[in-house]
């Protein structure tokens, strides 16, 4: 057996940045800061408030001139500092020219847009990209999105969304990286680096915007915009690290969240936006509110009118008011009456101007207004290649009984069934936040499979049913086709509208009559491969018990059909791992791997322990789960020392062998448990991972360097601390099946 020693030191340095409060405080050269001060001194109060005012355009319509008369007049009067959703190199150039030639201060405007997973070349939804556990690839995907966003005149993307989500009822789980702070931090940092590149002044770089600060994913009952109420400990240990990682990766902007946290709306929270973000973390960039979030402080009933909402929002540290125009319209009086110190306005303007300088707009206001770049870059073949690779690696093989997959040449007739298989639902394949995608640009499942069909193999297709309506149910015809086939591929799942913003679901089964269709297909006795396309974990208990092969394909973007066919026919060996837990049923939610022990941890034979009467505590598929067309064997976990002093690192190694018959990639995961501490600690926490490729029979030693930061937590005094005592370390291919070892931390 070949032995290849690879020492893969996963210096969990992200841990350091995450766990200690100091961000790289990024000040601009003094000359620039002085220039900013001099600009502010020349501005009127209305012009200052104009810089804090962002208005929305008609979404991504690049054909016509987009500003109405009122907006044009506001622009020329210096009352607009940035735009949301206006794209098109020619149009953004035209608007900028008006600013530079007709406004008094000639301060360039910023063009922001939601480029979440691609602009024209839509890649898999972020939750799918996170399933690749490949931050370098995710960075490339973000880079490509930034190139396309720059080509259409955008300066600023409202991404990455880094909200931790533990409740799959919440539709926006689709936009993030799942339930884990470490994975979410690594992916958030990768996307920031992808969007901003090595040099923000270069064409192709976009300002990143970590959102939604903070803890938007903690909405009670998974209902969007709902109340968030959690301890500061949970906030700091679980929900805050990805925002901090994004800032440490260089993000110059954040977006404030809609939700309250424990009684204080995020977009009006001075503790969050100033004490924590600016004073503790040293963030020097700007905060933009979410859409009308400033106005919504009245809905939260902490502001009696819009003036008070504006004062609370700006004073808390939310610099730009997205769309509600309260800052512009109400705060000049507030300043004049003394209700709001002008110094507060000046500080917000300083942050906005700082970001505009950082992005080079004062030197080149027209930097991204290059129409020729649109033709060159949008949906470029090289971009499609990235989208296809990203989609391949986003696919998670959940089940593969008797190696039904990959489909071999023995399958002379294949039946392709399901509402997401044909050409009529291509828009659904790109998932949420894919505004400009034209359906004909998406490679459908049937097209992808047809292109890859082995010679002589016949493909039968029937839609079988609609995604959610009962009408159009045609199981009979689908079954008729299925009976003629050697294998059935059922492509089922959610529509684009079922996830993303304002798309919470109280039932996580396959929508409509899709399960009925699946049962009819199973009844034929033919082997069924289920491909699920969705924006969140679904409750697939029946499917898991009755279908021999299940692929989690999420919403994969423009290259869906090709990437799926690559996996189905074995040209790509699936390597994805779940970034989020799949529950058995709704009643288990919230269900996540890094849970606490409780005082009565489950003892199978003891009724009086933490459990349900009607369902196990375990998930259907755990965090980190994902199969391959090969198998991997994990040897014993070894630690560099049985006892390490506080402040010292410890090296953890494990041998991993490809014990199967074909090459494959494995995501080796490292988890830690602080066995006894002064506060309750999770039963397991992801602290590192490494994706490795192994040839059949090959063995590699994977090595992780666990740093003191990884051993630390917020103690009783809410300060970071490392306590002496034993730690259990786990290494495995998911969060459940691990080899483990113990080491002690000593004074
Ligand atoms: C939306 C979303 C936010 C987005 C913003 C601008 O309501 O909450 O994620 O960036 O508005 O479109």
XYZ file of C-alpha atoms and ligand atoms in Angstrom:
759
model
C 0.000 0.000 0.000
C 1.572 3.278 -1.048
C 2.264 5.514 1.855
C 2.444 9.183 1.082
C 3.286 11.322 4.024
C 1.671 14.652 3.701
C 1.937 16.889 6.660
C -0.934 19.161 6.235
C -0.589 21.762 8.907
C -3.939 23.332 9.173
C -2.749 26.264 11.230
C -6.126 27.276 12.474
C -5.083 30.842 12.329
C -8.594 31.820 11.463
C -9.203 30.769 15.015
C -6.878 33.462 16.281
C -8.551 36.167 14.277
C -11.972 34.887 15.196
C -11.491 34.437 18.840
C -9.552 37.491 19.883
C -11.201 40.869 19.415
C -8.567 42.694 17.460
C -9.235 43.094 13.718
C -6.539 44.543 11.523
C -7.541 48.162 12.121
C -7.378 49.560 8.629
C -6.807 53.290 8.569
C -5.998 55.041 5.313
C -2.796 57.072 4.873
C -2.955 60.258 6.928
C -2.969 62.292 3.732
C -6.177 60.569 2.666
C -7.763 60.944 6.097
C -6.870 64.662 5.960
C -8.340 64.906 2.473
C -11.543 63.370 3.784
C -11.676 65.880 6.593
C -11.243 68.752 4.165
C -14.048 67.420 1.939
C -16.348 67.160 4.940
C -15.549 70.713 5.936
C -16.683 71.916 2.494
C -19.980 69.986 2.539
C -23.362 71.372 3.530
C -25.413 69.383 6.027
C -27.767 68.282 3.210
C -24.803 67.074 1.144
C -23.478 65.148 4.140
C -26.851 63.470 4.651
C -26.935 62.800 0.913
C -23.850 60.624 1.284
C -25.786 58.552 3.844
C -28.734 58.107 1.514
C -29.023 55.058 -0.752
C -31.846 54.729 -3.231
C -33.026 51.662 -5.092
C -33.240 51.368 -8.855
C -35.459 49.087 -10.894
C -33.817 45.734 -10.524
C -31.117 45.012 -13.026
C -32.854 46.507 -16.016
C -29.826 47.444 -18.056
C -31.793 48.541 -21.090
C -33.198 51.928 -20.255
C -32.166 55.060 -18.418
C -33.138 54.254 -14.922
C -33.582 57.416 -12.911
C -36.822 59.332 -12.850
C -36.913 63.121 -12.703
C -36.976 63.306 -8.915
C -34.014 60.973 -8.567
C -32.053 62.870 -11.205
C -32.656 66.134 -9.367
C -31.628 64.512 -6.064
C -28.460 63.209 -7.691
C -27.450 66.616 -8.995
C -28.198 68.176 -5.611
C -25.803 65.757 -3.945
C -28.587 63.972 -2.078
C -27.632 60.433 -3.147
C -24.464 58.693 -2.013
C -25.106 55.232 -3.433
C -27.513 53.131 -5.484
C -28.958 49.683 -5.014
C -29.681 47.454 -7.980
C -28.699 49.723 -10.876
C -26.470 47.755 -13.223
C -25.159 48.146 -16.746
C -21.801 49.721 -17.534
C -23.351 52.346 -19.801
C -26.078 53.341 -17.328
C -23.817 53.481 -14.269
C -21.354 55.516 -16.356
C -24.100 57.911 -17.398
C -25.242 58.415 -13.807
C -21.691 58.906 -12.531
C -21.041 61.488 -15.246
C -24.035 63.504 -14.022
C -22.549 63.463 -10.528
C -19.088 64.479 -11.670
C -20.256 67.169 -14.068
C -23.384 68.587 -12.462
C -23.205 68.189 -8.712
C -21.413 70.741 -6.495
C -19.147 68.444 -4.506
C -18.555 65.883 -7.299
C -18.375 62.989 -4.835
C -18.669 59.762 -6.891
C -21.593 57.478 -6.045
C -21.258 53.801 -5.177
C -23.267 51.224 -7.134
C -24.284 48.282 -4.962
C -26.065 45.073 -5.913
C -26.854 41.607 -4.610
C -24.323 39.495 -6.434
C -24.615 36.559 -4.089
C -23.598 33.577 -6.211
C -22.773 35.009 -9.592
C -24.158 37.793 -11.743
C -24.776 36.311 -15.191
C -22.903 33.028 -14.681
C -24.897 31.825 -11.697
C -22.994 29.352 -9.548
C -24.536 27.045 -6.923
C -26.315 28.739 -4.032
C -23.917 29.541 -1.181
C -25.185 26.649 0.959
C -24.282 24.351 -1.924
C -20.875 25.961 -2.401
C -20.226 25.476 1.306
C -20.938 21.751 0.760
C -17.726 21.621 -1.269
C -15.671 22.375 1.872
C -13.255 23.857 -0.649
C -12.589 27.500 0.294
C -10.104 27.989 -2.532
C -12.753 27.024 -5.076
C -15.385 29.147 -3.348
C -12.980 32.067 -3.553
C -12.583 31.469 -7.298
C -16.348 31.405 -7.664
C -16.667 34.727 -5.836
C -13.829 36.160 -7.926
C -15.662 35.256 -11.101
C -18.817 36.880 -9.750
C -16.811 40.002 -8.972
C -15.451 40.104 -12.514
C -18.968 39.957 -13.924
C -20.313 42.461 -11.407
C -17.501 44.871 -12.284
C -18.276 44.379 -15.969
C -21.796 45.726 -15.416
C -20.593 48.775 -13.529
C -21.115 47.534 -9.968
C -18.670 48.596 -7.217
C -20.121 46.815 -4.182
C -21.828 43.483 -3.655
C -24.089 42.818 -0.688
C -22.311 39.566 0.023
C -21.143 37.304 1.607
C -24.154 36.512 3.697
C -22.521 34.902 6.728
C -25.509 34.350 8.976
C -25.287 31.089 10.900
C -28.530 29.116 10.467
C -29.647 26.220 12.631
C -33.278 26.179 11.508
C -34.015 24.885 7.984
C -37.488 26.381 8.067
C -35.700 29.710 7.481
C -35.540 30.272 3.715
C -32.327 32.275 3.890
C -30.357 29.249 5.073
C -29.831 28.889 1.322
C -27.685 32.022 1.210
C -25.173 31.157 3.894
C -22.755 28.394 4.830
C -24.906 26.462 7.280
C -24.803 25.862 11.013
C -21.166 25.919 11.971
C -19.117 28.982 12.976
C -15.787 27.559 11.796
C -16.994 26.475 8.352
C -19.039 29.662 8.085
C -15.982 31.740 8.963
C -13.707 29.987 6.483
C -16.270 30.325 3.691
C -17.082 33.925 4.570
C -13.406 34.860 4.480
C -12.937 33.035 1.177
C -15.799 34.939 -0.412
C -14.522 38.289 0.848
C -11.114 37.525 -0.635
C -12.778 36.436 -3.868
C -14.907 39.543 -4.147
C -12.237 42.042 -3.075
C -9.247 40.313 -4.630
C -5.703 41.269 -3.701
C -6.177 44.849 -4.819
C -9.470 46.696 -4.563
C -8.208 49.219 -7.092
C -7.995 46.579 -9.805
C -10.865 46.088 -12.254
C -12.706 42.930 -11.252
C -12.682 43.630 -7.531
C -15.860 44.491 -5.682
C -16.308 45.850 -2.186
C -17.642 43.007 -0.046
C -20.425 43.389 2.498
C -20.705 40.875 5.320
C -24.325 40.495 6.276
C -26.687 40.564 8.092
C -25.100 41.905 11.230
C -26.044 40.232 13.408
C -27.621 36.855 14.078
C -30.401 37.201 11.491
C -30.328 33.408 11.146
C -31.409 32.990 14.740
C -35.018 33.979 13.957
C -37.425 32.160 16.249
C -39.257 29.263 14.541
C -37.260 29.907 11.405
C -39.755 32.566 10.435
C -38.034 35.299 8.450
C -37.641 38.705 10.130
C -38.780 37.164 13.450
C -37.403 37.910 16.900
C -33.911 36.753 17.801
C -33.289 36.168 21.474
C -30.134 34.452 22.640
C -27.474 34.744 25.308
C -24.414 36.862 24.625
C -22.443 33.642 25.007
C -24.306 31.935 22.154
C -24.087 35.121 20.113
C -20.325 35.325 20.563
C -19.516 31.612 20.327
C -21.780 30.657 17.427
C -23.250 33.594 15.498
C -20.600 36.343 15.541
C -17.411 34.569 14.382
C -18.225 34.595 10.626
C -18.751 38.380 10.596
C -15.434 38.803 12.384
C -13.758 36.436 9.921
C -15.142 38.466 7.022
C -13.784 41.673 8.551
C -10.432 40.037 9.239
C -10.386 38.940 5.601
C -10.652 42.602 4.642
C -14.365 43.341 4.233
C -14.854 47.097 4.157
C -18.618 47.074 4.664
C -21.263 45.326 6.730
C -25.024 45.306 6.430
C -27.145 45.703 9.553
C -29.882 43.151 10.111
C -33.662 43.541 10.278
C -34.044 41.575 13.479
C -33.874 42.511 17.091
C -31.497 40.705 19.401
C -32.796 40.340 22.930
C -34.953 43.440 22.781
C -32.689 45.742 20.755
C -33.078 45.897 16.958
C -29.694 45.310 15.317
C -30.104 48.387 13.107
C -30.479 50.547 16.189
C -28.043 48.818 18.504
C -25.141 50.961 19.694
C -23.736 47.931 21.534
C -23.539 45.967 18.292
C -22.633 48.713 15.808
C -20.291 50.771 17.975
C -19.182 49.090 21.200
C -18.598 45.656 19.646
C -17.976 46.422 15.960
C -15.926 49.605 16.217
C -14.488 49.658 19.702
C -13.903 45.969 20.422
C -13.247 44.747 16.886
C -11.691 47.973 15.523
C -13.761 47.971 12.319
C -13.117 51.177 10.329
C -15.403 50.572 7.347
C -19.045 51.445 6.856
C -22.351 49.854 7.818
C -25.291 50.020 5.430
C -28.741 49.224 6.776
C -30.784 46.473 5.261
C -33.671 47.512 3.051
C -35.801 50.063 5.048
C -34.393 48.664 8.292
C -34.011 52.222 9.633
C -37.701 52.935 9.033
C -38.532 49.573 10.616
C -37.269 50.781 13.970
C -40.756 52.283 14.167
C -42.284 48.858 13.509
C -40.105 47.488 16.286
C -41.675 50.248 18.338
C -38.444 51.703 19.645
C -38.961 54.911 17.624
C -42.110 56.978 17.828
C -41.560 58.604 14.435
C -39.176 58.571 11.519
C -36.989 61.336 12.956
C -36.409 59.288 16.088
C -35.761 56.217 13.958
C -33.146 58.147 12.011
C -31.449 59.472 15.122
C -31.336 56.004 16.723
C -30.067 54.375 13.539
C -27.317 56.865 12.805
C -26.260 57.291 16.429
C -25.999 53.512 16.850
C -23.476 53.355 13.997
C -25.556 52.512 10.926
C -23.989 54.855 8.394
C -26.126 54.454 5.266
C -29.918 54.340 5.187
C -30.970 51.912 2.454
C -34.080 53.179 0.709
C -36.150 54.660 3.562
C -34.642 58.160 2.932
C -35.090 59.067 6.609
C -31.512 60.258 7.097
C -31.858 62.626 4.144
C -35.290 63.938 4.950
C -35.378 64.074 8.743
C -31.918 64.522 10.176
C -31.088 68.038 9.032
C -33.809 69.341 11.382
C -32.581 66.952 14.072
C -29.123 68.480 13.782
C -30.464 72.032 13.727
C -32.577 71.446 16.858
C -29.607 69.838 18.611
C -31.312 66.444 18.839
C -28.452 64.994 16.833
C -24.852 66.256 17.042
C -23.449 67.058 13.586
C -20.299 65.214 14.651
C -22.298 61.978 14.457
C -23.212 62.789 10.862
C -19.603 63.708 10.101
C -18.295 60.367 11.450
C -20.699 58.432 9.223
C -19.769 60.565 6.209
C -16.097 59.948 6.989
C -16.646 56.187 6.863
C -18.504 56.448 3.561
C -15.845 58.648 1.981
C -13.131 56.335 3.358
C -14.678 53.404 1.496
C -15.008 55.445 -1.699
C -11.316 56.334 -1.430
C -10.394 52.716 -0.704
C -12.232 51.726 -3.858
C -10.386 54.364 -5.898
C -13.492 56.247 -6.983
C -11.966 59.653 -6.354
C -9.136 58.774 -8.715
C -11.304 56.990 -11.274
C -15.060 57.478 -10.852
C -15.685 55.586 -14.113
C -13.480 52.596 -13.279
C -16.142 49.920 -13.954
C -18.123 51.729 -16.636
C -16.681 49.668 -19.473
C -19.477 48.298 -21.737
C -16.964 46.276 -23.747
C -16.211 44.225 -20.635
C -19.804 43.023 -20.483
C -19.541 41.225 -23.785
C -16.151 39.794 -22.882
C -16.960 38.524 -19.421
C -20.657 37.736 -18.941
C -21.168 33.957 -19.233
C -17.640 33.565 -20.630
C -16.731 29.910 -21.296
C -14.077 30.054 -18.577
C -16.762 31.259 -16.185
C -19.015 28.372 -17.103
C -16.119 26.040 -16.390
C -15.778 27.467 -12.889
C -19.527 27.161 -12.371
C -19.435 23.529 -13.477
C -16.506 22.635 -11.222
C -18.171 24.443 -8.338
C -21.402 22.556 -8.990
C -19.660 19.182 -9.172
C -18.016 19.766 -5.784
C -21.258 21.078 -4.249
C -23.099 17.810 -4.817
C -23.449 15.570 -1.752
C -23.998 11.843 -2.100
C -26.325 11.035 0.811
C -26.990 7.343 0.115
C -25.791 4.775 -2.412
C -27.015 1.283 -1.606
C -25.367 -1.566 -3.503
C -23.369 1.015 -5.462
C -26.326 1.802 -7.664
C -24.353 4.912 -8.589
C -22.566 5.745 -10.791
C -24.831 4.655 -13.631
C -22.980 2.154 -15.811
C -23.353 1.167 -19.430
C -25.489 -1.778 -18.245
C -28.326 0.696 -17.981
C -29.501 0.496 -21.570
C -32.663 2.483 -20.886
C -32.883 5.313 -18.361
C -36.157 6.915 -17.261
C -35.777 10.547 -16.255
C -38.744 11.766 -14.230
C -39.674 14.807 -12.165
C -40.646 18.475 -12.387
C -37.036 19.702 -12.094
C -35.633 17.427 -14.790
C -37.020 19.069 -17.914
C -36.444 22.360 -19.713
C -39.514 24.066 -18.289
C -38.121 24.753 -14.817
C -34.603 25.895 -15.628
C -35.127 29.124 -13.699
C -35.656 27.062 -10.558
C -32.284 25.397 -10.945
C -30.357 28.601 -10.227
C -32.004 29.109 -6.856
C -32.521 32.289 -4.909
C -30.817 35.657 -5.692
C -30.381 34.940 -9.404
C -32.078 37.990 -10.826
C -30.718 38.187 -14.310
C -30.524 34.533 -15.162
C -32.266 33.851 -18.466
C -33.670 30.301 -18.374
C -32.259 29.403 -21.777
C -28.763 29.974 -20.407
C -29.187 27.220 -17.811
C -28.131 23.675 -18.691
C -31.134 21.604 -17.637
C -30.890 18.109 -16.205
C -32.297 16.510 -19.346
C -29.845 18.438 -21.526
C -26.908 17.535 -19.311
C -27.813 13.855 -19.241
C -28.555 13.743 -22.947
C -25.160 15.242 -23.697
C -23.471 12.530 -21.653
C -25.653 9.565 -22.475
C -23.504 6.534 -23.293
C -23.810 5.403 -26.927
C -26.784 3.119 -27.415
C -28.448 4.107 -24.165
C -32.044 5.246 -24.467
C -33.434 8.113 -22.385
C -37.163 8.272 -21.601
C -38.541 11.422 -19.989
C -41.762 12.284 -18.237
C -42.395 15.217 -15.923
C -44.564 13.129 -13.617
C -45.974 16.051 -11.649
C -45.637 19.758 -10.952
C -43.347 21.080 -8.227
C -46.150 22.046 -5.898
C -49.587 22.059 -7.502
C -51.764 18.962 -7.619
C -52.754 19.733 -11.184
C -50.622 18.100 -13.823
C -50.128 14.984 -11.723
C -49.306 12.275 -14.261
C -47.762 9.425 -12.301
C -49.428 6.923 -14.610
C -47.513 8.171 -17.660
C -44.293 8.470 -15.661
C -44.697 4.918 -14.365
C -45.308 3.677 -17.879
C -41.971 5.119 -18.934
C -40.269 3.874 -15.789
C -41.406 0.294 -16.426
C -39.456 0.270 -19.694
C -36.239 1.417 -18.004
C -33.329 -0.294 -16.260
C -32.945 2.598 -13.843
C -35.042 5.607 -12.882
C -33.665 9.050 -12.087
C -36.219 11.121 -10.188
C -35.356 14.832 -10.009
C -37.492 16.407 -7.307
C -37.292 19.330 -4.934
C -38.078 22.975 -4.339
C -38.737 25.810 -6.728
C -36.586 28.940 -6.704
C -39.347 30.709 -4.755
C -39.267 28.199 -1.916
C -36.036 29.503 -0.407
C -34.241 32.785 0.007
C -35.732 35.926 1.521
C -39.316 35.854 2.803
C -39.465 32.126 2.002
C -39.750 30.304 5.326
C -41.591 26.973 5.192
C -43.426 25.308 8.067
C -43.358 21.936 6.304
C -40.082 20.599 4.929
C -41.365 17.638 2.950
C -40.991 17.626 -0.820
C -43.651 20.097 -1.997
C -46.868 19.075 -3.749
C -47.334 15.454 -4.835
C -43.668 14.738 -5.484
C -43.493 12.043 -2.803
C -46.602 10.378 -4.265
C -44.829 10.290 -7.591
C -41.727 8.821 -5.967
C -43.815 6.110 -4.281
C -45.362 5.225 -7.642
C -41.921 4.982 -9.210
C -40.642 2.822 -6.355
C -43.656 0.524 -6.766
C -42.423 -0.406 -10.237
C -39.640 -2.342 -8.525
C -37.039 -0.656 -10.700
C -34.007 0.904 -8.980
C -34.630 4.580 -8.275
C -32.015 7.303 -7.953
C -33.420 10.378 -6.206
C -31.837 13.740 -7.034
C -33.044 16.457 -4.653
C -32.802 20.106 -5.696
C -33.528 22.432 -2.827
C -32.394 25.517 -0.935
C -32.474 23.981 2.560
C -32.459 20.643 4.379
C -35.729 18.781 3.746
C -37.381 16.061 5.825
C -36.576 12.989 3.728
C -37.305 10.191 6.196
C -39.494 8.162 3.805
C -37.068 8.722 0.963
C -34.111 7.604 3.084
C -35.947 4.418 4.097
C -37.182 3.502 0.635
C -34.899 4.880 -2.071
C -31.514 3.177 -2.607
C -29.567 6.182 -3.898
C -30.034 9.817 -2.951
C -28.087 12.816 -4.244
C -28.335 16.227 -2.564
C -27.922 18.602 -5.509
C -29.202 21.857 -4.008
C -29.734 24.586 -6.650
C -26.597 24.301 -8.760
C -26.732 27.275 -11.142
C -26.181 27.570 -14.876
C -24.207 24.351 -15.168
C -26.670 22.170 -13.250
C -27.271 19.571 -15.952
C -23.642 19.099 -16.866
C -22.387 18.824 -13.285
C -25.140 16.431 -12.303
C -24.478 14.232 -15.325
C -20.757 14.254 -14.475
C -21.641 12.763 -11.089
C -24.429 10.429 -12.246
C -22.225 8.786 -14.872
C -19.129 8.782 -12.650
C -16.992 11.299 -14.492
C -16.771 13.157 -11.213
C -16.670 11.268 -7.928
C -18.870 13.226 -5.489
C -16.937 14.790 -2.593
C -19.452 17.137 -0.964
C -20.244 17.121 2.756
C -23.306 18.599 4.452
C -22.756 22.057 5.985
C -26.032 21.655 7.835
C -27.900 18.905 9.686
C -30.807 17.103 7.993
C -33.468 16.364 10.641
C -35.707 13.299 10.561
C -38.775 15.426 11.072
C -39.876 18.959 11.842
C -40.313 18.232 15.521
C -36.592 17.808 16.056
C -35.819 21.375 14.912
C -33.602 23.118 15.921
C -31.183 20.230 15.583
C -27.476 20.849 15.211
C -24.336 18.834 15.827
C -22.554 21.219 18.232
C -25.211 20.925 20.913
C -24.673 20.831 24.671
C -24.684 17.733 26.876
C -27.568 18.844 29.138
C -27.868 17.483 32.675
C -29.599 14.395 31.297
C -27.863 13.407 28.086
C -29.612 10.610 26.273
C -29.188 7.169 27.829
C -30.980 4.783 25.464
C -32.530 2.643 28.158
C -33.368 5.496 30.518
C -36.688 7.176 29.894
C -35.758 10.096 32.103
C -33.122 11.524 29.812
C -33.320 14.170 27.117
C -35.280 12.498 24.298
C -38.590 12.249 22.411
C -41.134 9.496 22.651
C -41.551 9.250 18.900
C -38.221 9.954 17.168
C -34.531 9.362 17.927
C -32.356 12.346 18.880
C -30.050 11.667 15.967
C -30.473 13.436 12.629
C -31.347 11.727 9.372
C -28.018 12.919 7.954
C -25.480 14.605 10.249
C -23.394 17.731 9.756
C -20.332 16.836 7.667
C -21.959 13.761 6.078
C -21.251 12.896 2.452
C -20.402 9.636 0.664
C -18.095 8.901 -2.237
C -17.963 6.272 -4.981
C -14.969 4.969 -3.069
C -14.488 4.373 0.671
C -12.070 5.821 3.197
C -10.615 4.220 6.283
C -9.406 6.288 9.257
C -6.558 5.049 11.416
C -6.013 5.916 15.057
C -5.787 9.569 16.042
C -2.444 10.537 17.541
C -1.620 13.690 19.519
C 1.871 15.187 19.751
C 1.724 15.148 23.526
C -0.598 13.729 26.160
C -0.148 16.956 28.120
C 0.378 20.474 26.753
C 0.892 23.675 28.666
C -1.680 26.444 28.386
C -0.592 28.587 25.439
C 1.095 25.750 23.547
C -0.192 24.181 20.302
C -0.806 20.476 19.915
C -0.435 18.482 16.702
C -3.089 15.919 15.852
C -2.488 13.334 13.132
C -4.513 10.550 11.589
C -3.864 8.170 8.745
C -6.508 8.140 6.040
C -6.639 5.392 3.423
C -8.624 5.133 0.231
C -9.924 1.632 0.833
C -12.023 1.534 -2.322
C -11.513 0.909 -6.011
C -11.383 4.425 -7.438
C -9.718 7.746 -6.741
C -11.676 10.138 -4.631
C -11.574 13.253 -2.490
C -12.283 13.152 1.225
C -12.912 16.060 3.584
C -11.040 15.101 6.727
C -12.663 16.895 9.642
C -11.230 17.745 13.045
C -13.521 18.276 16.029
C -12.722 19.145 19.628
C -14.531 18.778 22.941
C -13.522 20.551 26.116
C -14.429 17.682 28.419
C -15.014 19.708 31.588
C -15.082 23.516 31.831
C -16.469 26.304 33.990
C -19.300 26.813 31.504
C -21.139 24.151 29.499
C -19.370 23.410 26.233
C -20.649 21.769 23.009
C -20.253 18.007 22.696
C -18.189 18.672 19.590
C -16.901 21.691 17.660
C -15.393 21.749 14.182
C -11.923 23.268 14.413
C -10.361 22.305 11.120
C -10.774 20.379 7.889
C -8.753 19.422 4.853
C -9.948 18.140 1.479
C -7.542 15.534 0.138
C -7.398 13.405 -3.011
C -6.389 9.770 -2.601
C -5.767 7.122 -5.211
C -7.145 3.614 -4.560
C -5.088 1.989 -1.802
C -3.204 5.171 -0.994
C -2.635 6.248 2.616
C -1.956 9.790 3.774
C -1.193 11.148 7.207
C -3.244 14.268 7.772
C -1.900 16.594 10.424
C -3.736 19.416 12.176
C -2.141 22.044 14.391
C -4.572 22.860 17.162
C -3.749 26.319 18.500
C -4.537 27.756 21.943
C -7.268 29.828 20.327
C -9.085 26.657 19.387
C -9.082 25.558 23.009
C -10.458 28.874 24.254
C -14.009 29.902 24.996
C -15.909 32.709 26.713
C -15.605 31.999 30.432
C -17.959 32.923 33.245
C -16.655 36.494 33.012
C -17.311 36.500 29.230
C -13.589 36.842 28.569
C -11.695 34.461 26.275
C -9.993 31.821 28.353
C -8.270 28.430 28.120
C -8.772 26.248 31.141
C -6.617 23.297 32.156
C -8.197 19.869 31.845
C -8.796 17.133 29.315
C -9.839 17.649 25.701
C -11.132 14.977 23.361
C -10.135 15.321 19.734
C -12.078 13.656 16.928
C -11.034 13.053 13.317
C -13.416 11.652 10.712
C -15.317 12.061 7.464
C -18.358 13.513 9.236
C -19.334 14.794 12.680
C -20.435 11.371 13.959
C -18.135 8.611 12.720
C -14.768 9.695 14.123
C -11.628 8.249 15.616
C -10.741 10.000 18.849
C -7.957 10.684 21.312
C -7.558 12.637 24.538
C -4.952 15.147 25.656
C -4.603 17.301 28.717
C -3.973 21.013 28.995
C -1.928 21.766 32.095
C -1.002 25.002 33.822
C -32.920 42.607 1.093
C -32.044 41.637 1.847
C -30.586 41.960 1.771
C -30.279 42.617 0.442
C -30.982 43.955 0.435
C -30.768 44.700 -0.889
O -34.095 42.853 1.809
O -32.361 41.405 3.211
O -29.865 40.734 1.947
O -28.881 42.795 0.283
O -32.367 43.831 0.684
O -31.363 43.999 -1.914
